[in-house]
Amino acid sequence: MKGLRVVVALFMVALLAGACAKAPQQAIDAAKAALEEAKAAEAHRYAPQEFAAANDTLNAALAEVEKQNGKFALFRSYKKAQRMLAQAQTLAATAKSAAIANKEKVKNEATQLLQSAAEAVANVEKLLAKAPRGKEGREAIAAIKADLDAVKSNLDAANSAFNSGDYLTARDKAQASLSKANSLAEELQAAISKKAALTRKAQ
Amino acid sequence: MKRKIKRNPPKGNRAPFLLWSAVGLAASAVVLLVITAVVAPKPPIEELRTAAKAVARARDAEAERYAPTWYQLACDNLTKARELLAAENQRFILARSYESVRSAARLAAAEADSAYQISLRRKEAMRAEADLLLGRAREASGSFREKVGDLPVNHYYRHQLAQAELLAEEAEAAFRRGDYLTAVQKAKRAAEDAGKAAQNVAEELDAYFKNQPLWDRWVKETLQDAARDNSYAILVDKMAHTLYVFKGQQKVASYPVDLGMRWLGQKLTRGDNVTPEGRYRVTKKKEGKQTKYYRALVINYPNEEDLARINQAKKRGELYPKASAGGLIEIHGEGGKAWDWTNGCIALSNKDMDAVYRVATVGTPVTIVGRISESLLK
């Protein structure tokens, strides 16, 4: 008789405990907030794979929550969902960290390229200054100047992109500007050498 | 003596009844719960999971960029399915119906599959297109540079080409990292701009070389005149940057020359830095303090034909009414720099200038053309 009482009591306790199982709203909110933070850190651009993993895990966790919600109240268990939500939160934090690190890396690359491109432009201008003074050679180097103007415009666009935080665009534009400026320097150097050779020959 | 045993009061008889009643109630509840759990509709979790996986696969294939419409539809329907599921789960368990959830999830999965397939195809197509466009941009750029070389063509075309080449560089960078959409967008503009620049410059050069028959006629007439009295004549080939000295119809010497900064084309106004084209004569010989360019042969630019052409240009509105034809075009020394640096004159090295100066007299014909046909030089 005493055993039967215990069984009933346990049943009642289980009933009450089961009836109290609630969706882990706090964990859901925390995971969503972590994903939003990752997005704010541009993880979708700078750490797309990590961001996708966090996003997928959150969606799977939310699906698990709804799966439990679909059950009769007494049979619900959100333990698995909670584990998944915690995992999503961790992954979102990882995505955020990766995005920050990658963004910094791209920023550094862009900074380096912008500096190199600016130096390359300055070098071209220096070579242009070395060209014969006065009207001599003006037309011959005017063509290079036209190209250099285009490089400068592109470099300005790269700087604008950099200042607005779009480091990927800045990096691409700076790379293109650097490449073009270097080819102009080579072209100009060749022209100057040609002239120097002719001058020596004339002497 | 019998002892009277005191019995418990009858109240003890009710406890088992209550206990068994509770057990019965609990058992009934359990049975009810089991029946409910069995009978209650099941949420389509598997369908939702399949849809989510399909959307994730489409996303990983960059469907957001390459098949945006299908991808967006899939995302919308997946969101809708999730919202419907959440709404249904709020209802009484036996009153739930997950058909709309199932339907939305299946639709999302199908759309995501389409997005995935389209994305793969489009990405591959764009890779090929970017490759093709980059090839075109490179070809147009090469064509421009090959045609133009150091020719003083319109600067706008060079600027246009330089911008196209920068875009092509960016397109190539995007191509290398597999961003074919950006590569196509940039390569398209690069190919178009480089193509336009190449076409513009080709048109400019074609229009220029249409004068070849006229140049040939001038050269022939000059040489015929020189042949008549076996006198000296000077011919200048602007394309070849060469000055030829003829005696009669015999070529006796040739010298490299520097020309006006914008020598390509026909001179129209003062300060355009173009070396004029036409049949001229030496009008004056200068040396010593008369010239700052060692020695000089002044020619009669502008002649009547030049003035007529300039007036026509004014009538067409291509020149300001007050525009001047300029003048003081000379063949002079201080050249041999291998640059086209003059304001329209023809410059020789001082040594070559000495040779030309010796044979030239006032009245010596000087014919300047864009290009001399090879047959006329034999």
Coordinates of C-alpha atoms in Angstrom, one line a residue:
Chain A
M1 CA 0.0 0.0 0.0
K2 CA 2.8 2.3 0.9
G3 CA 4.5 1.6 -2.5
L4 CA 1.4 2.5 -4.3
R5 CA 1.3 5.8 -2.5
V6 CA 4.8 6.5 -3.6
V7 CA 4.0 5.7 -7.3
V8 CA 1.1 8.1 -7.2
A9 CA 3.1 10.8 -5.6
L10 CA 5.8 10.4 -8.2
F11 CA 3.3 10.5 -10.9
M12 CA 1.9 13.7 -9.6
V13 CA 5.4 15.2 -9.3
A14 CA 6.2 14.1 -12.9
L15 CA 2.9 15.5 -14.0
L16 CA 3.7 18.9 -12.4
A17 CA 7.2 18.9 -13.6
G18 CA 6.1 18.1 -17.2
A19 CA 3.4 20.6 -17.1
C20 CA 6.0 23.3 -16.1
A21 CA 8.4 22.6 -19.2
K22 CA 8.6 25.9 -21.0
A23 CA 10.2 26.9 -24.3
P24 CA 13.8 28.2 -23.5
Q25 CA 12.9 31.8 -24.5
Q26 CA 16.0 33.3 -22.8
A27 CA 18.3 31.0 -24.7
I28 CA 16.5 31.7 -28.0
D29 CA 16.8 35.4 -27.4
A30 CA 20.5 35.1 -26.5
A31 CA 21.2 33.0 -29.6
K32 CA 19.3 35.4 -31.9
A33 CA 21.1 38.4 -30.3
A34 CA 24.5 36.7 -30.8
L35 CA 23.6 36.2 -34.5
E36 CA 22.6 39.8 -34.8
E37 CA 25.9 40.8 -33.3
A38 CA 27.7 38.7 -35.8
K39 CA 25.7 40.2 -38.6
A40 CA 26.5 43.7 -37.3
A41 CA 30.2 42.7 -37.4
E42 CA 29.6 41.9 -41.1
A43 CA 30.2 38.2 -40.6
H44 CA 28.0 37.5 -43.6
R45 CA 30.7 39.2 -45.7
Y46 CA 33.9 38.6 -43.8
A47 CA 33.2 35.1 -42.3
P48 CA 30.4 33.7 -44.5
Q49 CA 30.9 30.1 -43.7
E50 CA 31.0 30.6 -39.9
F51 CA 28.0 32.8 -40.1
A52 CA 26.1 30.3 -42.2
A53 CA 27.0 27.5 -39.6
A54 CA 25.6 29.7 -36.8
N55 CA 22.5 30.6 -38.8
D56 CA 21.8 27.0 -39.7
T57 CA 22.3 25.8 -36.1
L58 CA 19.9 28.5 -34.8
N59 CA 17.3 27.5 -37.4
A60 CA 17.7 23.8 -36.4
A61 CA 17.4 24.8 -32.7
L62 CA 14.2 26.8 -33.4
A63 CA 12.8 23.9 -35.4
E64 CA 13.6 21.6 -32.4
V65 CA 11.7 24.1 -30.1
E66 CA 8.7 24.0 -32.4
K67 CA 8.9 20.2 -32.5
Q68 CA 8.6 20.2 -28.7
N69 CA 5.9 22.8 -28.8
G70 CA 4.0 20.4 -31.1
K71 CA 3.9 17.8 -28.5
F72 CA 1.5 17.4 -25.6
A73 CA 2.7 19.6 -22.8
L74 CA 3.5 16.7 -20.5
F75 CA 5.9 15.1 -23.1
R76 CA 7.8 18.2 -24.0
S77 CA 11.5 18.4 -23.4
Y78 CA 13.6 21.4 -24.5
K79 CA 17.0 20.0 -23.4
K80 CA 18.1 19.2 -26.9
A81 CA 16.9 22.6 -28.1
Q82 CA 18.8 24.3 -25.3
R83 CA 22.0 22.5 -26.3
M84 CA 21.5 23.5 -29.9
L85 CA 20.7 27.1 -28.9
A86 CA 23.9 27.2 -26.8
Q87 CA 25.8 25.8 -29.7
A88 CA 24.3 28.4 -32.1
Q89 CA 25.2 31.2 -29.7
T90 CA 28.8 29.9 -29.5
L91 CA 29.0 29.6 -33.3
A92 CA 27.6 33.1 -33.7
A93 CA 30.3 34.4 -31.3
T94 CA 32.9 32.5 -33.4
A95 CA 31.5 34.0 -36.6
K96 CA 31.7 37.4 -35.0
S97 CA 35.3 36.9 -33.9
A98 CA 36.3 35.5 -37.3
A99 CA 34.6 38.4 -39.1
I100 CA 36.4 40.9 -36.9
A101 CA 39.7 39.2 -37.5
N102 CA 39.1 38.8 -41.3
K103 CA 37.9 42.3 -41.6
E104 CA 41.0 43.5 -39.9
K105 CA 43.1 41.4 -42.2
V106 CA 41.4 42.7 -45.3
K107 CA 41.7 46.2 -43.8
N108 CA 45.4 45.8 -43.4
E109 CA 45.8 44.4 -46.9
A110 CA 43.8 47.3 -48.2
T111 CA 45.8 49.8 -46.2
Q112 CA 49.0 48.2 -47.5
L113 CA 47.8 48.2 -51.1
L114 CA 46.5 51.8 -50.9
Q115 CA 49.9 52.9 -49.6
S116 CA 51.7 50.9 -52.3
A117 CA 49.4 52.3 -55.0
A118 CA 49.9 55.9 -53.7
E119 CA 53.7 55.3 -53.7
A120 CA 53.5 53.9 -57.2
V121 CA 51.5 56.9 -58.4
A122 CA 54.1 59.2 -56.7
N123 CA 56.8 57.2 -58.5
V124 CA 55.1 57.8 -61.8
E125 CA 54.8 61.5 -61.1
K126 CA 58.5 61.5 -60.1
L127 CA 59.4 59.9 -63.4
L128 CA 57.2 62.4 -65.2
A129 CA 59.1 65.2 -63.5
K130 CA 62.3 63.7 -64.7
A131 CA 61.1 64.0 -68.3
P132 CA 62.6 66.9 -70.3
R133 CA 61.4 70.2 -69.0
G134 CA 59.6 72.8 -70.9
K135 CA 57.7 71.7 -73.9
E136 CA 60.0 68.9 -74.7
G137 CA 58.3 65.5 -74.5
R138 CA 55.1 66.9 -73.3
E139 CA 53.0 65.1 -75.8
A140 CA 54.8 61.9 -75.5
I141 CA 54.2 61.7 -71.8
A142 CA 50.7 63.3 -72.0
A143 CA 49.4 59.9 -72.9
I144 CA 50.8 58.5 -69.7
K145 CA 49.4 61.4 -67.8
A146 CA 45.9 60.5 -69.2
D147 CA 46.4 57.0 -67.9
L148 CA 47.7 58.3 -64.6
D149 CA 44.6 60.4 -64.2
A150 CA 42.5 57.3 -64.5
V151 CA 44.6 55.6 -61.9
K152 CA 44.3 58.5 -59.5
S153 CA 40.5 58.5 -59.9
N154 CA 40.4 54.8 -59.2
L155 CA 42.6 55.3 -56.2
D156 CA 40.3 58.0 -54.9
A157 CA 37.4 55.6 -55.3
A158 CA 39.4 53.0 -53.4
N159 CA 40.1 55.5 -50.6
S160 CA 36.4 56.4 -50.4
A161 CA 35.5 52.7 -50.2
F162 CA 38.1 52.3 -47.4
N163 CA 36.8 55.3 -45.5
S164 CA 33.3 54.0 -45.7
G165 CA 34.5 50.7 -44.2
D166 CA 34.1 48.7 -47.5
Y167 CA 37.6 47.2 -47.3
L168 CA 36.9 44.4 -49.9
T169 CA 36.1 47.0 -52.6
A170 CA 39.0 49.2 -51.4
R171 CA 41.4 46.3 -51.7
D172 CA 40.3 45.4 -55.2
K173 CA 40.5 49.0 -56.4
A174 CA 43.8 49.6 -54.8
Q175 CA 45.2 46.4 -56.3
A176 CA 44.1 47.5 -59.8
S177 CA 45.5 51.0 -59.3
L178 CA 48.8 49.6 -58.1
S179 CA 49.1 47.2 -61.0
K180 CA 48.3 50.0 -63.5
A181 CA 50.6 52.5 -61.9
N182 CA 53.5 50.0 -62.0
S183 CA 52.9 49.4 -65.7
L184 CA 52.9 53.1 -66.3
A185 CA 56.1 53.5 -64.4
E186 CA 57.7 50.7 -66.6
E187 CA 56.4 52.4 -69.7
L188 CA 57.7 55.8 -68.7
Q189 CA 61.1 54.4 -67.5
A190 CA 61.5 52.7 -70.9
A191 CA 60.7 55.9 -72.7
I192 CA 63.2 57.9 -70.5
S193 CA 65.9 55.2 -71.1
K194 CA 65.2 55.4 -74.8
K195 CA 65.8 59.1 -74.8
A196 CA 68.9 58.8 -72.7
A197 CA 70.3 56.2 -75.1
L198 CA 69.6 58.5 -78.0
T199 CA 71.2 61.4 -76.2
R200 CA 74.4 59.4 -75.5
K201 CA 74.4 58.3 -79.2
A202 CA 74.2 61.9 -80.3
Q203 CA 77.1 62.9 -78.1
Chain B
M1 CA -11.6 -14.8 30.8
K2 CA -12.0 -13.4 27.4
R3 CA -10.3 -10.1 26.8
K4 CA -12.4 -7.7 24.8
I5 CA -10.5 -6.6 21.7
K6 CA -11.0 -3.0 20.7
R7 CA -11.3 -2.7 17.0
N8 CA -10.3 0.3 14.9
P9 CA -13.1 2.5 13.9
P10 CA -14.6 2.0 10.4
K11 CA -12.9 5.2 9.1
G12 CA -9.9 3.0 8.1
N13 CA -12.1 1.4 5.4
R14 CA -12.2 4.6 3.2
A15 CA -8.5 5.0 2.6
P16 CA -8.0 2.1 0.2
F17 CA -11.0 3.3 -1.7
L18 CA -9.5 6.8 -2.2
L19 CA -6.1 5.5 -3.0
W20 CA -7.5 3.1 -5.6
S21 CA -9.6 5.9 -7.0
A22 CA -6.5 8.1 -7.4
V23 CA -4.7 5.3 -9.1
G24 CA -7.6 4.7 -11.4
L25 CA -7.8 8.4 -12.2
A26 CA -4.1 8.5 -12.9
A27 CA -4.3 5.4 -15.0
S28 CA -7.2 7.0 -16.9
A29 CA -5.2 10.2 -17.3
V30 CA -2.2 8.2 -18.6
V31 CA -4.4 6.3 -21.0
L32 CA -6.0 9.6 -22.1
L33 CA -2.6 11.1 -22.6
V34 CA -1.3 8.2 -24.6
I35 CA -4.5 8.3 -26.8
T36 CA -4.0 12.0 -27.2
A37 CA -0.4 11.6 -28.1
V38 CA -1.3 9.0 -30.6
V39 CA -4.3 10.7 -32.1
A40 CA -2.9 14.3 -32.1
P41 CA -1.5 15.5 -35.5
K42 CA 2.3 15.5 -35.7
P43 CA 4.1 18.7 -36.7
P44 CA 5.9 18.2 -40.1
I45 CA 9.4 18.6 -38.5
E46 CA 11.1 16.4 -41.1
E47 CA 9.6 18.5 -44.0
L48 CA 10.8 21.6 -42.3
R49 CA 14.2 20.1 -41.8
T50 CA 14.4 19.1 -45.5
A51 CA 13.3 22.6 -46.5
A52 CA 15.9 24.2 -44.2
K53 CA 18.6 22.0 -45.6
A54 CA 17.6 22.8 -49.2
V55 CA 17.7 26.5 -48.5
A56 CA 21.1 26.2 -46.8
R57 CA 22.4 24.3 -49.8
A58 CA 21.0 26.9 -52.1
R59 CA 22.6 29.6 -50.0
D60 CA 26.0 27.8 -50.0
A61 CA 25.7 27.8 -53.8
E62 CA 25.3 31.6 -53.7
A63 CA 21.7 31.4 -54.9
E64 CA 21.1 34.7 -53.2
R65 CA 23.3 36.2 -55.9
Y66 CA 22.8 33.9 -58.8
A67 CA 19.1 32.9 -58.4
P68 CA 17.8 35.7 -56.2
T69 CA 14.1 35.3 -57.1
W70 CA 13.9 31.6 -56.4
Y71 CA 16.0 31.9 -53.3
Q72 CA 13.9 34.6 -51.9
L73 CA 10.7 32.6 -52.6
A74 CA 12.3 29.6 -50.8
C75 CA 13.3 31.8 -47.8
D76 CA 9.9 33.4 -47.7
N77 CA 8.1 30.0 -47.7
L78 CA 10.4 28.5 -45.1
T79 CA 9.8 31.5 -42.8
K80 CA 6.1 31.2 -43.5
A81 CA 6.2 27.5 -42.6
R82 CA 8.0 28.2 -39.4
E83 CA 5.5 30.9 -38.5
L84 CA 2.5 28.7 -39.3
L85 CA 4.0 26.0 -37.2
A86 CA 4.5 28.3 -34.2
A87 CA 0.9 29.5 -34.7
E88 CA -0.5 26.0 -34.9
N89 CA 1.4 25.0 -31.8
Q90 CA -0.4 27.6 -29.8
R91 CA -3.7 25.9 -30.5
F92 CA -5.3 23.1 -28.5
I93 CA -3.4 19.9 -29.3
L94 CA -6.3 18.1 -30.9
A95 CA -7.5 21.1 -32.8
R96 CA -4.1 21.5 -34.7
S97 CA -3.7 21.1 -38.4
Y98 CA -0.2 21.2 -39.9
E99 CA -1.3 20.9 -43.6
S100 CA -0.5 24.5 -44.4
V101 CA 2.9 24.1 -42.6
R102 CA 3.7 21.0 -44.6
S103 CA 2.6 22.6 -47.8
A104 CA 4.7 25.7 -47.2
A105 CA 7.8 23.6 -46.2
R106 CA 7.5 21.4 -49.3
L107 CA 7.1 24.5 -51.5
A108 CA 10.2 26.1 -49.8
A109 CA 12.2 22.9 -50.4
A110 CA 11.2 22.8 -54.1
E111 CA 12.0 26.4 -54.6
A112 CA 15.3 26.1 -52.8
D113 CA 16.2 23.1 -55.1
S114 CA 15.3 25.2 -58.1
A115 CA 17.4 28.1 -56.7
Y116 CA 20.3 25.7 -56.2
Q117 CA 20.1 24.2 -59.7
I118 CA 19.7 27.7 -61.3
S119 CA 22.5 29.1 -59.2
L120 CA 24.9 26.4 -60.3
R121 CA 24.1 26.8 -64.0
R122 CA 24.1 30.6 -63.8
K123 CA 27.4 30.6 -61.9
E124 CA 29.0 28.4 -64.5
A125 CA 27.5 30.5 -67.3
M126 CA 28.8 33.7 -65.7
R127 CA 32.2 32.2 -65.3
A128 CA 32.3 31.5 -69.0
E129 CA 30.8 34.9 -69.8
A130 CA 33.3 36.7 -67.5
D131 CA 36.1 34.8 -69.2
L132 CA 34.8 35.8 -72.6
L133 CA 34.3 39.5 -71.7
L134 CA 37.7 39.7 -70.1
G135 CA 39.1 38.3 -73.3
R136 CA 37.2 40.9 -75.3
A137 CA 38.4 43.7 -73.0
R138 CA 42.0 42.5 -73.4
E139 CA 41.6 42.2 -77.1
A140 CA 40.1 45.7 -77.4
S141 CA 42.8 47.1 -75.2
G142 CA 45.5 45.3 -77.2
S143 CA 44.0 46.5 -80.5
F144 CA 43.9 50.1 -79.2
R145 CA 47.5 50.0 -78.1
E146 CA 48.7 48.3 -81.2
K147 CA 46.9 50.8 -83.5
V148 CA 47.7 53.9 -81.4
G149 CA 51.2 53.2 -80.1
D150 CA 52.6 56.7 -79.5
L151 CA 50.3 58.4 -81.9
P152 CA 48.9 61.6 -80.4
V153 CA 45.2 60.5 -80.6
N154 CA 42.5 62.2 -78.7
H155 CA 43.3 62.0 -75.0
Y156 CA 39.8 61.2 -74.1
Y157 CA 40.2 57.9 -75.8
R158 CA 43.3 57.1 -73.9
H159 CA 41.6 58.0 -70.6
Q160 CA 38.6 55.9 -71.6
L161 CA 40.9 52.9 -72.3
A162 CA 42.9 53.4 -69.0
Q163 CA 39.6 53.3 -67.1
A164 CA 38.5 50.2 -69.0
E165 CA 41.9 48.5 -68.2
L166 CA 41.5 49.3 -64.5
L167 CA 38.0 47.8 -64.5
A168 CA 39.4 44.7 -66.3
E169 CA 42.0 44.4 -63.5
E170 CA 39.2 44.5 -60.9
A171 CA 37.2 42.0 -62.9
E172 CA 40.1 39.6 -63.0
A173 CA 40.6 39.9 -59.3
A174 CA 36.9 39.1 -58.8
F175 CA 37.2 36.2 -61.3
R176 CA 40.2 34.7 -59.4
R177 CA 38.3 34.6 -56.1
G178 CA 35.3 33.0 -57.9
D179 CA 33.0 36.1 -57.7
Y180 CA 31.8 35.6 -61.2
L181 CA 28.8 38.0 -60.9
T182 CA 31.1 40.9 -60.0
A183 CA 33.6 39.7 -62.6
V184 CA 30.9 39.8 -65.3
Q185 CA 29.6 43.2 -64.3
K186 CA 33.0 44.8 -64.3
A187 CA 34.3 42.9 -67.3
K188 CA 31.2 43.9 -69.3
R189 CA 31.9 47.6 -68.7
A190 CA 35.6 47.1 -69.3
A191 CA 34.9 45.3 -72.6
E192 CA 32.4 48.0 -73.7
D193 CA 34.6 50.9 -72.7
A194 CA 37.8 49.4 -74.2
G195 CA 35.8 48.5 -77.3
K196 CA 34.4 52.0 -77.6
A197 CA 37.9 53.5 -77.1
A198 CA 39.4 51.2 -79.7
Q199 CA 36.5 51.9 -82.2
N200 CA 36.8 55.7 -81.7
V201 CA 40.5 55.6 -82.2
A202 CA 40.1 53.4 -85.3
E203 CA 37.5 55.8 -86.7
E204 CA 39.9 58.7 -86.0
L205 CA 42.7 56.9 -87.8
D206 CA 40.5 55.7 -90.6
A207 CA 39.3 59.2 -91.2
Y208 CA 42.9 60.5 -91.1
F209 CA 44.1 57.9 -93.6
K210 CA 41.3 58.6 -96.0
N211 CA 43.5 61.5 -97.1
Q212 CA 46.0 59.1 -98.6
P213 CA 45.0 59.8 -102.2
L214 CA 45.3 63.5 -101.6
W215 CA 48.8 63.0 -100.0
D216 CA 49.9 60.9 -102.9
R217 CA 48.8 63.6 -105.4
W218 CA 50.7 66.3 -103.5
V219 CA 53.8 64.1 -103.4
K220 CA 53.5 63.2 -107.1
E221 CA 53.0 66.9 -108.1
T222 CA 55.9 68.0 -105.9
L223 CA 58.3 65.4 -107.5
Q224 CA 57.1 66.2 -111.0
D225 CA 57.8 69.9 -110.4
A226 CA 61.2 69.0 -109.1
A227 CA 61.9 66.8 -112.0
R228 CA 61.1 69.5 -114.5
D229 CA 64.2 71.6 -113.6
N230 CA 66.0 69.0 -111.5
S231 CA 65.7 71.1 -108.4
Y232 CA 65.6 70.1 -104.7
A233 CA 62.3 69.3 -103.0
I234 CA 61.6 68.4 -99.4
L235 CA 59.0 65.8 -98.4
V236 CA 57.9 65.1 -94.8
D237 CA 56.2 61.8 -93.9
K238 CA 54.6 62.5 -90.5
M239 CA 53.8 58.8 -89.7
A240 CA 57.4 57.8 -90.5
H241 CA 58.8 60.9 -88.7
T242 CA 61.1 61.3 -91.7
L243 CA 62.1 64.2 -93.9
Y244 CA 63.3 63.3 -97.4
V245 CA 65.4 65.4 -99.7
F246 CA 64.8 64.9 -103.4
K247 CA 66.8 66.2 -106.3
G248 CA 64.5 65.9 -109.3
Q249 CA 62.9 62.6 -108.8
Q250 CA 65.9 61.1 -107.0
K251 CA 65.8 60.7 -103.3
V252 CA 69.2 62.0 -102.0
A253 CA 68.8 61.9 -98.2
S254 CA 66.4 61.2 -95.4
Y255 CA 66.5 62.4 -91.7
P256 CA 64.5 61.6 -88.6
V257 CA 62.3 64.5 -87.4
D258 CA 60.4 65.5 -84.3
L259 CA 57.0 67.0 -84.9
G260 CA 54.3 69.0 -83.2
M261 CA 53.0 67.6 -79.9
R262 CA 49.7 66.7 -81.5
W263 CA 50.9 66.1 -85.0
L264 CA 48.2 63.6 -86.0
G265 CA 45.6 65.4 -88.2
Q266 CA 45.4 68.7 -90.0
K267 CA 46.3 71.9 -88.4
L268 CA 43.4 74.3 -87.9
T269 CA 44.3 76.9 -85.3
R270 CA 47.1 78.6 -83.5
G271 CA 48.2 76.6 -80.5
D272 CA 46.7 73.3 -81.5
N273 CA 50.3 72.0 -81.7
V274 CA 49.6 70.2 -85.0
T275 CA 52.1 70.0 -87.8
P276 CA 50.3 71.2 -90.9
E277 CA 49.8 69.1 -94.0
G278 CA 50.0 70.6 -97.5
R279 CA 52.2 71.9 -100.3
Y280 CA 54.4 74.7 -99.1
R281 CA 57.6 76.6 -100.0
V282 CA 60.5 77.9 -98.1
T283 CA 59.9 81.6 -97.6
K284 CA 62.8 82.5 -95.4
K285 CA 66.1 81.0 -94.2
K286 CA 67.1 81.9 -90.6
E287 CA 70.3 81.3 -88.6
G288 CA 72.3 82.8 -85.8
K289 CA 70.3 85.2 -83.7
Q290 CA 67.4 85.0 -86.1
T291 CA 66.3 81.8 -84.5
K292 CA 66.6 80.1 -81.2
Y293 CA 66.5 76.7 -82.9
Y294 CA 70.0 76.8 -84.5
R295 CA 68.9 77.2 -88.1
A296 CA 65.4 77.4 -89.6
L297 CA 63.5 77.3 -92.9
V298 CA 60.3 79.2 -92.6
I299 CA 57.4 77.9 -94.8
N300 CA 54.3 79.6 -96.1
Y301 CA 51.8 78.2 -93.7
P302 CA 48.9 79.0 -93.8
N303 CA 48.6 78.9 -97.6
E304 CA 45.4 79.5 -99.5
E305 CA 44.1 76.0 -99.1
D306 CA 44.7 76.1 -95.4
L307 CA 42.8 79.4 -95.0
A308 CA 39.9 78.0 -97.1
R309 CA 39.7 74.9 -95.0
I310 CA 39.8 76.9 -91.8
N311 CA 37.1 79.2 -93.0
Q312 CA 34.9 76.2 -93.9
A313 CA 35.5 74.8 -90.4
K314 CA 34.4 78.1 -88.9
K315 CA 31.2 78.0 -91.1
R316 CA 30.5 74.5 -89.8
G317 CA 30.9 75.8 -86.3
E318 CA 33.9 73.7 -85.6
L319 CA 36.0 76.7 -84.8
Y320 CA 35.4 80.0 -83.2
P321 CA 34.8 82.8 -85.7
K322 CA 37.8 84.6 -84.4
A323 CA 40.1 81.6 -84.3
S324 CA 43.5 82.2 -85.9
A325 CA 45.2 79.8 -88.3
G326 CA 48.5 80.5 -86.5
G327 CA 51.8 80.6 -88.4
L328 CA 55.6 80.6 -88.2
I329 CA 55.9 77.0 -89.1
E330 CA 59.5 76.1 -89.7
I331 CA 61.9 73.3 -90.3
H332 CA 64.5 73.9 -87.7
G333 CA 67.3 72.5 -85.6
E334 CA 67.6 71.5 -81.9
G335 CA 65.6 68.3 -82.8
G336 CA 66.7 64.7 -82.8
K337 CA 65.1 64.2 -79.3
A338 CA 62.9 61.3 -80.3
W339 CA 60.0 63.2 -78.8
D340 CA 57.3 65.1 -80.6
W341 CA 57.8 68.3 -78.7
T342 CA 57.3 71.2 -81.1
N343 CA 54.3 73.5 -81.5
G344 CA 53.8 72.3 -85.0
C345 CA 57.3 72.8 -86.5
I346 CA 59.5 70.1 -87.9
A347 CA 62.7 69.7 -85.9
L348 CA 65.9 68.0 -87.0
S349 CA 69.2 67.4 -85.2
N350 CA 71.6 70.3 -85.8
K351 CA 73.8 68.1 -88.0
D352 CA 70.9 67.1 -90.2
M353 CA 69.7 70.6 -90.2
D354 CA 73.0 71.8 -91.6
A355 CA 72.6 69.3 -94.5
V356 CA 69.1 70.4 -95.3
Y357 CA 69.9 74.0 -94.9
R358 CA 72.7 73.8 -97.4
V359 CA 70.4 72.5 -100.2
A360 CA 67.3 74.5 -99.5
T361 CA 66.7 77.9 -100.9
V362 CA 63.9 80.4 -100.7
G363 CA 61.2 78.8 -102.9
T364 CA 62.2 75.2 -102.3
P365 CA 59.0 73.1 -102.2
V366 CA 58.2 71.5 -98.8
T367 CA 55.4 69.0 -99.0
I368 CA 54.1 67.6 -95.7
V369 CA 51.8 64.6 -95.6
G370 CA 50.5 62.1 -93.1
R371 CA 52.1 59.2 -94.9
I372 CA 54.0 58.7 -98.2
S373 CA 53.1 55.6 -100.2
E374 CA 56.1 53.3 -100.5
S375 CA 55.7 53.2 -104.3
L376 CA 56.4 56.9 -104.5
L377 CA 59.6 56.7 -102.6
K378 CA 61.2 54.2 -105.0

